[in-house]
XYZ file of C-alpha atoms in Angstrom:
600
model
C 18.387 25.632 5.042
C 14.745 25.283 6.075
C 13.331 25.847 9.522
C 13.325 22.128 10.340
C 17.052 21.854 9.668
C 17.449 20.522 6.136
C 16.594 21.152 2.498
C 17.914 18.247 0.418
C 17.870 14.446 0.423
C 19.804 11.938 -1.695
C 18.018 8.584 -2.013
C 20.286 5.711 -3.084
C 19.264 2.160 -3.977
C 19.731 -0.692 -6.381
C 17.523 -1.731 -9.274
C 13.915 -2.386 -8.157
C 14.873 -1.480 -4.608
C 11.905 0.857 -4.123
C 14.069 3.983 -4.108
C 11.819 5.982 -6.448
C 8.638 5.120 -4.552
C 10.350 6.066 -1.291
C 11.536 9.374 -2.750
C 8.014 10.103 -3.964
C 6.682 9.416 -0.474
C 9.052 12.025 0.929
C 7.412 14.783 -1.110
C 3.840 13.493 -0.798
C 2.837 16.365 1.504
C 4.180 19.132 -0.737
C 1.388 21.248 -2.284
C 3.096 20.940 -5.682
C 6.133 19.105 -6.987
C 8.327 19.617 -10.035
C 9.393 16.163 -11.239
C 12.691 16.375 -13.133
C 13.031 13.392 -15.486
C 16.583 12.705 -16.658
C 16.052 9.626 -18.851
C 16.709 9.950 -22.554
C 15.973 7.608 -25.449
C 14.243 4.250 -25.102
C 11.731 4.867 -27.893
C 12.635 1.493 -29.442
C 12.756 -0.390 -26.136
C 9.236 -1.445 -24.998
C 10.466 -2.674 -21.613
C 12.199 0.640 -20.874
C 9.174 2.596 -22.045
C 7.055 0.451 -19.739
C 9.214 1.427 -16.765
C 8.908 5.105 -17.620
C 5.138 4.836 -18.030
C 4.827 3.086 -14.661
C 6.623 6.044 -13.045
C 4.340 8.469 -14.890
C 1.176 6.714 -13.689
C 2.323 6.968 -10.055
C 2.670 10.738 -10.174
C -0.277 12.883 -9.043
C -1.615 15.108 -11.805
C -0.887 18.162 -9.682
C 2.837 17.546 -10.285
C 4.605 19.154 -13.238
C 7.372 17.488 -15.231
C 10.663 18.840 -16.606
C 12.964 16.802 -18.846
C 16.731 17.312 -18.944
C 17.850 14.231 -20.890
C 18.876 16.156 -23.982
C 20.865 18.750 -22.018
C 22.441 17.497 -18.753
C 23.724 20.988 -17.847
C 20.122 22.196 -17.644
C 19.600 20.292 -14.367
C 21.944 22.607 -12.459
C 20.178 25.597 -14.012
C 16.766 24.351 -12.877
C 18.043 23.891 -9.331
C 19.640 27.336 -9.290
C 16.497 29.051 -10.580
C 14.039 27.211 -8.286
C 12.099 29.333 -5.792
C 12.050 28.857 -1.996
C 8.446 27.597 -2.037
C 9.154 24.891 -4.648
C 9.874 21.178 -4.238
C 11.934 19.347 -6.880
C 12.223 15.568 -7.280
C 15.079 14.503 -9.590
C 14.794 10.901 -10.821
C 17.372 9.762 -11.418
C 21.066 10.620 -11.345
C 21.910 7.501 -13.362
C 20.014 8.847 -16.361
C 21.753 12.186 -15.948
C 25.205 10.567 -15.916
C 24.305 8.464 -18.972
C 23.286 11.612 -20.847
C 26.454 13.363 -19.668
C 28.647 10.555 -21.097
C 26.745 10.460 -24.390
C 29.205 11.113 -27.254
C 26.836 13.836 -28.462
C 27.649 15.801 -25.291
C 31.424 15.325 -25.556
C 34.025 16.707 -25.250
C 33.051 17.923 -21.824
C 34.667 18.426 -18.434
C 32.580 15.807 -16.641
C 34.154 16.408 -13.231
C 33.406 20.129 -13.431
C 29.817 19.379 -14.457
C 29.336 17.048 -11.482
C 30.866 19.635 -9.167
C 28.516 22.286 -10.543
C 25.524 20.025 -9.963
C 26.529 19.321 -6.366
C 26.941 23.044 -5.715
C 23.538 23.727 -7.301
C 21.924 21.206 -4.946
C 23.774 22.663 -1.933
C 22.727 26.255 -2.691
C 19.259 25.706 -4.176
C 16.536 27.759 -2.527
C 14.008 24.957 -3.150
C 13.641 21.663 -1.352
C 15.296 18.943 -3.415
C 15.134 15.137 -3.434
C 17.568 13.350 -5.777
C 17.248 9.639 -6.620
C 20.328 7.728 -7.741
C 21.314 4.081 -8.397
C 23.962 2.632 -6.109
C 26.308 0.732 -8.442
C 29.211 0.217 -6.064
C 27.939 -3.134 -4.760
C 28.005 -4.924 -8.126
C 30.870 -6.533 -10.014
C 33.286 -4.326 -11.914
C 31.756 -3.992 -15.405
C 33.433 -6.052 -18.111
C 33.282 -3.295 -20.747
C 35.062 0.043 -20.916
C 31.833 1.984 -21.304
C 30.330 0.144 -18.326
C 33.337 0.980 -16.166
C 33.215 4.617 -17.260
C 29.544 4.824 -16.266
C 30.102 3.163 -12.874
C 33.058 5.420 -12.115
C 31.222 8.574 -13.127
C 28.087 7.664 -11.196
C 30.094 6.731 -8.111
C 31.827 10.104 -8.246
C 28.506 11.888 -8.686
C 26.924 9.980 -5.771
C 29.784 10.950 -3.466
C 29.559 14.593 -4.485
C 25.778 14.679 -3.994
C 25.997 12.843 -0.676
C 28.365 15.517 0.567
C 26.101 18.303 -0.721
C 22.785 16.968 0.633
C 21.578 17.376 4.211
C 20.205 13.834 4.345
C 21.173 10.569 2.604
C 19.001 7.424 2.599
C 19.810 3.952 1.284
C 16.815 1.820 0.212
C 16.943 -1.980 0.111
C 13.846 -4.105 -0.597
C 11.664 -1.065 -0.016
C 13.148 -0.401 3.453
C 15.085 2.848 3.972
C 18.131 3.235 6.182
C 19.470 6.701 6.916
C 23.189 7.053 6.185
C 23.350 10.753 6.966
C 21.057 12.738 9.232
C 22.744 16.114 9.061
C 25.531 17.982 7.308
C 27.602 17.890 10.499
C 26.953 14.192 11.209
C 28.993 12.061 8.763
C 28.888 8.297 8.709
C 26.163 5.671 9.011
C 23.441 6.458 11.525
C 21.226 3.513 12.420
C 17.510 3.795 13.063
C 18.101 3.535 16.824
C 20.811 6.183 16.766
C 18.657 8.435 14.621
C 16.063 8.627 17.387
C 18.377 11.026 19.221
C 17.756 13.562 16.478
C 14.121 12.755 15.884
C 13.023 16.037 17.430
C 14.276 17.842 14.336
C 11.150 16.740 12.491
C 7.781 16.492 14.280
C 6.469 12.965 14.800
C 3.192 13.803 13.083
C 5.199 14.713 9.988
C 6.711 11.245 9.568
C 5.952 9.344 6.382
C 4.765 5.763 6.153
C 7.656 3.285 5.745
C 10.227 5.974 6.547
C 12.447 6.053 9.598
C 13.264 9.372 11.287
C 14.075 11.848 9.950
C 12.104 10.993 6.819
C 9.766 13.820 5.904
C 10.525 16.462 3.355
C 7.577 18.824 3.275
C 6.180 19.765 6.666
C 2.442 19.456 7.227
C 0.925 22.718 8.374
C 0.562 22.964 12.137
C -1.277 26.259 12.448
C -4.336 26.554 14.655
C -7.247 24.649 13.095
C -9.510 26.676 10.863
C -13.227 26.035 10.643
C -13.673 22.603 9.012
C -15.811 22.060 5.946
C -18.173 19.780 7.802
C -20.632 20.748 10.549
C -20.422 17.537 12.536
C -20.371 17.638 16.326
C -16.923 17.941 17.856
C -15.042 14.790 18.958
C -11.520 14.270 20.269
C -10.417 13.022 16.838
C -7.600 15.353 15.709
C -8.831 17.990 13.273
C -6.836 19.458 10.422
C -6.919 23.045 9.212
C -8.582 23.353 5.796
C -7.937 26.547 3.946
C -9.143 27.785 0.546
C -12.275 29.282 2.209
C -13.922 25.903 2.331
C -13.296 25.137 -1.352
C -11.630 21.849 -2.254
C -8.683 22.701 -4.495
C -5.877 20.743 -6.122
C -2.743 20.801 -3.972
C -4.521 21.115 -0.639
C -2.641 19.731 2.377
C -4.128 16.919 4.458
C -2.726 14.927 7.402
C -0.486 11.896 7.026
C -0.679 8.645 8.996
C 2.041 8.110 11.583
C 5.127 6.963 9.706
C 6.669 5.127 12.668
C 3.676 3.390 14.225
C 3.065 1.077 11.245
C 6.601 -0.363 11.029
C 6.734 -0.502 14.840
C 3.588 -2.636 14.913
C 5.106 -4.994 12.336
C 8.274 -5.291 14.448
C 6.227 -5.913 17.582
C 4.349 -8.788 15.947
C 7.621 -10.688 15.680
C 7.765 -10.773 19.487
C 4.173 -11.403 20.594
C 3.056 -14.639 22.226
C 1.543 -16.591 19.334
C 1.708 -20.394 19.056
C 2.233 -20.198 15.309
C 4.270 -18.184 12.834
C 1.971 -15.152 12.818
C -1.067 -13.614 11.126
C 0.139 -13.890 7.537
C -1.180 -11.377 5.026
C -3.325 -9.748 7.704
C -0.217 -7.953 8.909
C -0.951 -5.366 6.196
C -4.215 -4.463 7.947
C -2.456 -4.254 11.319
C 0.253 -1.967 9.979
C -2.382 0.218 8.289
C -4.450 0.464 11.486
C -1.343 1.303 13.505
C -0.343 4.097 11.167
C -3.806 5.646 11.021
C -4.248 5.414 14.805
C -0.711 6.544 15.620
C 0.173 3.632 17.920
C 2.118 0.371 17.592
C -0.705 -1.387 19.496
C -3.809 -0.470 17.489
C -7.314 -1.339 18.588
C -9.866 -2.889 16.226
C -12.213 -0.484 14.498
C -15.499 0.098 16.291
C -18.584 1.227 14.407
C -18.128 1.785 10.698
C -20.170 3.838 8.259
C -20.989 2.683 4.740
C -21.661 5.422 2.198
C -23.776 3.741 -0.475
C -23.700 6.133 -3.426
C -26.650 5.797 -5.806
C -25.887 7.585 -9.074
C -27.200 7.488 -12.614
C -25.246 7.872 -15.850
C -26.996 8.488 -19.148
C -25.991 7.190 -22.556
C -24.018 4.074 -23.399
C -22.442 3.880 -19.934
C -25.699 2.447 -18.596
C -26.188 -0.136 -21.372
C -27.685 -3.342 -19.973
C -28.482 -1.805 -16.572
C -31.972 -1.544 -15.095
C -32.516 1.632 -13.010
C -35.274 -0.161 -11.100
C -32.702 -2.677 -9.868
C -30.559 0.146 -8.477
C -33.602 1.695 -6.817
C -34.449 -1.650 -5.232
C -30.953 -2.166 -3.850
C -30.862 1.334 -2.371
C -34.261 0.778 -0.754
C -33.162 -2.593 0.651
C -30.108 -0.997 2.209
C -32.324 1.555 3.942
C -34.703 -1.083 5.302
C -32.000 -3.506 6.452
C -32.525 -6.040 3.666
C -30.258 -7.349 0.919
C -26.642 -8.518 1.014
C -25.068 -5.171 1.894
C -27.410 -4.430 4.808
C -27.109 -7.955 6.233
C -23.324 -7.822 6.106
C -23.428 -4.363 7.689
C -25.522 -5.698 10.560
C -23.008 -8.450 11.302
C -20.058 -6.047 10.985
C -21.404 -3.358 13.351
C -21.793 -0.888 10.482
C -24.562 1.505 9.536
C -25.485 2.401 5.966
C -26.135 5.883 4.617
C -27.682 5.901 1.141
C -26.527 8.926 -0.851
C -28.727 9.685 -3.863
C -27.078 12.097 -6.278
C -28.324 13.852 -9.452
C -28.001 12.039 -12.766
C -24.900 12.629 -14.884
C -24.968 13.159 -18.638
C -23.795 10.871 -21.430
C -19.993 10.942 -21.450
C -19.794 10.304 -25.180
C -21.808 13.457 -25.946
C -20.132 16.056 -23.741
C -19.297 16.959 -20.135
C -21.370 14.928 -17.680
C -21.361 17.636 -14.991
C -20.754 21.390 -14.823
C -18.026 22.987 -12.732
C -20.337 24.202 -9.972
C -21.910 20.756 -9.619
C -18.470 19.157 -9.321
C -17.571 21.496 -6.452
C -20.921 20.882 -4.760
C -20.579 17.099 -5.020
C -17.023 17.141 -3.652
C -18.180 19.253 -0.734
C -21.144 16.944 -0.100
C -18.828 13.942 0.105
C -16.474 15.819 2.428
C -19.327 16.722 4.777
C -20.630 13.148 4.803
C -17.203 11.970 5.970
C -17.031 14.770 8.532
C -20.440 13.761 9.876
C -19.322 10.139 10.220
C -16.214 11.227 12.132
C -18.261 13.523 14.328
C -20.641 10.710 15.190
C -17.774 8.531 16.358
C -17.393 6.185 13.400
C -13.932 4.665 13.194
C -13.793 3.968 9.457
C -15.616 4.624 6.203
C -16.597 2.118 3.508
C -17.351 3.328 -0.032
C -20.237 1.456 -1.677
C -22.129 1.933 -4.919
C -25.401 0.712 -6.418
C -25.982 3.079 -9.342
C -26.295 2.525 -13.078
C -23.448 3.230 -15.469
C -20.937 3.536 -12.641
C -18.606 0.819 -13.932
C -18.176 2.624 -17.251
C -17.719 5.999 -15.559
C -15.097 4.544 -13.206
C -13.351 2.892 -16.167
C -13.180 6.214 -18.012
C -11.748 7.961 -14.942
C -9.137 5.244 -14.382
C -8.166 5.332 -18.055
C -7.864 9.120 -18.047
C -5.763 9.246 -14.876
C -3.532 6.197 -15.319
C -3.369 5.559 -19.047
C -5.012 2.138 -18.695
C -6.598 0.658 -21.817
C -10.414 0.836 -21.285
C -11.148 -2.372 -23.157
C -8.766 -4.240 -20.836
C -10.300 -3.016 -17.567
C -14.011 -2.372 -18.242
C -15.966 -4.913 -16.132
C -18.286 -7.289 -17.968
C -22.039 -6.759 -17.695
C -23.618 -9.376 -15.432
C -27.395 -9.818 -15.678
C -29.710 -11.826 -13.387
C -29.157 -15.559 -13.667
C -25.375 -15.338 -13.817
C -25.305 -14.545 -17.539
C -23.019 -11.971 -19.160
C -24.456 -9.483 -21.665
C -21.565 -8.985 -24.079
C -23.582 -6.740 -26.393
C -24.205 -4.321 -23.525
C -20.501 -4.485 -22.647
C -19.585 -3.480 -26.209
C -21.958 -0.497 -26.031
C -20.384 0.591 -22.755
C -16.941 0.149 -24.255
C -17.908 2.291 -27.238
C -19.191 5.036 -24.918
C -15.910 5.091 -22.997
C -13.893 5.013 -26.233
C -15.854 7.939 -27.700
C -15.543 9.911 -24.463
C -11.785 9.383 -24.343
C -11.525 10.500 -27.974
C -13.658 13.567 -27.212
C -11.382 14.765 -24.396
C -8.087 13.810 -26.058
C -6.982 17.469 -26.126
C -8.810 18.611 -22.990
C -7.149 19.268 -19.601
C -7.086 16.221 -17.341
C -6.906 17.745 -13.893
C -8.908 16.073 -11.137
C -11.939 18.326 -11.453
C -11.759 18.247 -15.260
C -11.928 14.436 -15.192
C -14.945 14.518 -12.874
C -16.728 17.057 -15.071
C -15.943 15.310 -18.340
C -16.277 11.658 -17.296
C -16.842 10.890 -13.624
C -20.113 12.531 -12.713
C -21.777 13.328 -9.418
C -21.456 9.918 -7.755
C -17.696 9.680 -8.265
C -17.294 13.297 -7.154
C -19.184 12.588 -3.917
C -17.050 9.499 -3.310
C -13.832 11.461 -3.971
C -14.978 14.192 -1.580
C -15.659 11.549 1.058
C -12.113 10.175 0.700
C -10.685 13.671 1.125
C -12.941 14.449 4.081
C -12.058 11.192 5.784
C -8.345 11.907 5.374
C -8.853 15.390 6.827
C -10.436 13.796 9.906
C -7.784 11.054 10.105
C -10.338 8.348 9.373
C -9.402 5.262 7.297
C -11.415 4.409 4.173
C -12.014 0.848 2.959
C -12.453 0.551 -0.801
C -13.244 -2.583 -2.783
C -14.706 -1.678 -6.161
C -14.566 0.548 -9.253
C -16.129 3.664 -7.699
C -13.905 3.577 -4.616
C -10.742 3.063 -6.675
C -11.642 5.775 -9.199
C -12.539 8.139 -6.352
C -9.208 7.370 -4.693
C -7.335 8.305 -7.879
C -9.228 11.590 -8.202
C -8.689 12.364 -4.507
C -4.968 11.602 -4.907
C -4.751 14.159 -7.702
C -6.361 16.761 -5.428
C -4.315 15.893 -2.338
C -1.598 13.256 -2.625
C -1.787 12.452 1.116
C -5.340 11.110 0.800
C -4.281 7.794 -0.762
C -2.422 6.854 2.425
C -5.768 6.601 4.270
C -7.108 3.962 1.840
C -7.175 0.206 2.482
C -8.016 -2.417 -0.149
C -9.326 -5.304 1.944
C -9.708 -7.814 -0.913
C -8.321 -7.900 -4.424
C -11.662 -9.052 -5.844
C -12.036 -10.185 -9.433
C -11.982 -6.938 -11.396
C -8.923 -5.931 -13.402
C -10.064 -2.306 -13.087
C -9.681 -2.514 -9.317
C -6.330 -4.277 -9.496
C -4.761 -1.817 -11.941
C -6.156 1.256 -10.186
C -5.008 -0.037 -6.802
C -1.531 -0.668 -8.188
C -1.244 2.970 -9.302
C -2.482 4.109 -5.887
C 0.128 1.938 -4.216
C -2.508 -0.203 -2.460
C -1.641 -3.811 -1.682
C -4.774 -5.912 -1.096
C -4.812 -7.489 2.338
C -6.605 -10.602 1.086
C -7.140 -12.305 -2.252
C -10.498 -14.031 -1.781
C -11.896 -13.133 -5.199
C -15.065 -11.666 -3.662
C -17.669 -10.113 -5.963
C -20.570 -9.332 -3.632
C -21.117 -5.790 -4.814
C -19.190 -2.616 -4.046
C -19.028 -2.056 -0.308
C -20.192 -5.587 0.539
C -16.760 -7.076 -0.204
C -15.114 -4.885 2.433
C -17.869 -5.599 4.961
C -17.431 -9.345 4.483
C -13.732 -9.114 5.413
C -14.198 -6.666 8.288
C -14.642 -9.223 11.126
C -11.412 -10.978 10.121
C -9.505 -7.697 9.905
C -10.792 -6.684 13.329
C -9.705 -9.996 14.838
C -6.173 -9.609 13.493
C -5.895 -6.023 14.731
C -7.264 -6.991 18.155
C -4.701 -9.791 18.502
C -1.833 -7.597 17.386
C -2.765 -4.832 19.778
C -3.529 -6.871 22.877
C -1.227 -9.906 22.992
C 1.852 -9.584 25.246
C 5.398 -10.337 24.231
C 6.411 -14.009 24.425
C 7.863 -14.765 27.892
C 11.064 -16.131 26.372
C 11.757 -12.707 24.881
C 11.387 -10.797 28.151
C 14.770 -9.747 29.449
C 13.627 -7.798 32.515
C 10.028 -8.705 33.282
C 8.103 -6.218 35.371
C 4.644 -6.072 36.835
C 3.258 -5.311 33.388
C 4.953 -8.358 31.834
C 6.977 -6.240 29.439
C 10.726 -5.843 29.104
C 12.380 -2.452 29.000
C 13.034 -2.983 25.294
C 9.341 -3.596 24.711
C 8.057 -0.734 26.843
C 7.442 1.432 23.817
C 4.953 -1.183 22.566
C 2.960 -1.323 25.812
C -0.751 -1.909 25.374
C -2.648 1.405 25.542
C -5.056 2.117 28.357
C -8.765 1.898 27.451
C -9.755 5.014 25.610
C -6.108 5.626 24.663
C -4.725 6.464 21.218
C -7.133 6.331 18.325
C -10.374 8.096 17.449
C -13.188 8.236 19.970
C -16.242 6.071 19.558
C -19.777 7.136 20.247
């Protein structure tokens, strides 16, 4: 058993309950994960293949995959041979049972095989999360084979529940802990579980998970020298190792896993004349998690990183570099849409000009050293913003060829079809240049064909397709996460950068907020893979960075209301001088200058 008291978790849930996503969140902080896929067959079932592909797109590229469908007994062997520093995610037990009952694997002592698996989980040196369908709540199957499957899976679930240190049951995406320790049988409610919350540090809680819900502990050693050189603030720092080099699998902080749900619960009790703040509750929950309090304060000053990059070749078809130069200059002089929105949203704009990237259809667009330098530059820009007291970061872009580069990155990391997500080419006057779009599409197609047998790690994708501007943006996302600073994204570059950052450090995606869904399919599909739910659906298309700035005043208003309004008087059971009941004391409004990053 590990130092924090447990090594294995069984996650149960019905179909589409969110059990797999919850299980993945439990291992998000692990430097590397071995994903054990148990499903077999489905080659002739498009819907089933679609489900499998959706799971594959969600996984960070740093994860490795093992398949046991053809040989169910191999799962116990993998668990027995796993090393103490490994993390295994088995998804799911239903597929394993189906393979076990396959006539091709009979005759077989199924009970003995299940017993062997449970013992392998109990004695495994690695940390293990097992996902399994809960079939006991449905009707008794009408067919013999259906009853055999339900019986076998029910037996397996009971055996695994006994073997695992923790058992969670997920309904509608909400987990409830059924078992919090090997010596604590029975259902333990969220309130009861608080008695044992000290087993796992609060900072190690995962979003949407109730205590004790974290699998891999975030490092808590004394902070090492950060990558950035920004002046020191009271914003919590995080130790960055690797001698200052950004590497795949690096650990970054997580938002507070309890504060977000607590803020949502609190909103049901506050003194509002209407039914609530609607979709804006997503922004409140996000702010609460990133600030670590159920009563978040609205963001103060915000920094916009406007990345100005150039891409050669077909990616830039139909684009005028002089137009990009003009927009960057306007942002610096306080003119243009982005700068005007920034002025009304209490944001400052930093224009980041990066070297040009090559033609993706001809070869790598950036060398390895340039990728590392660009990632580091983005990290240091985020560190500087945190050091200067900015509360959030907005990723903006005004370069040429960036839409095609972002499309190629999204296609390479998620499997999206480029022709379905490449944005159309809009020229002055509101006209679309379809010929230029076809040239961009051809460049992306040729680039994808060129790298079809090349590695697709995060840095490989940046070198082959993304270029300097996307690398800077990805570095900024990572640096912001390291300094516990939220990042607002709203366009192709921000989404593509978020996907690359996720493949370097899976925790980074939890610091991203998509304020508006916009109009671009590229943004919608990339956000879906990142697990980002847009707060609003206004259909804005003001330019990357400007969309987020336009929504910022509304988001601030919602967060301010949620954090400052008292509980409705009718819900106060024992009012005190502060107007709060004992039950609501944990949601008391923070003192000025309380939780949350400092502001300059």
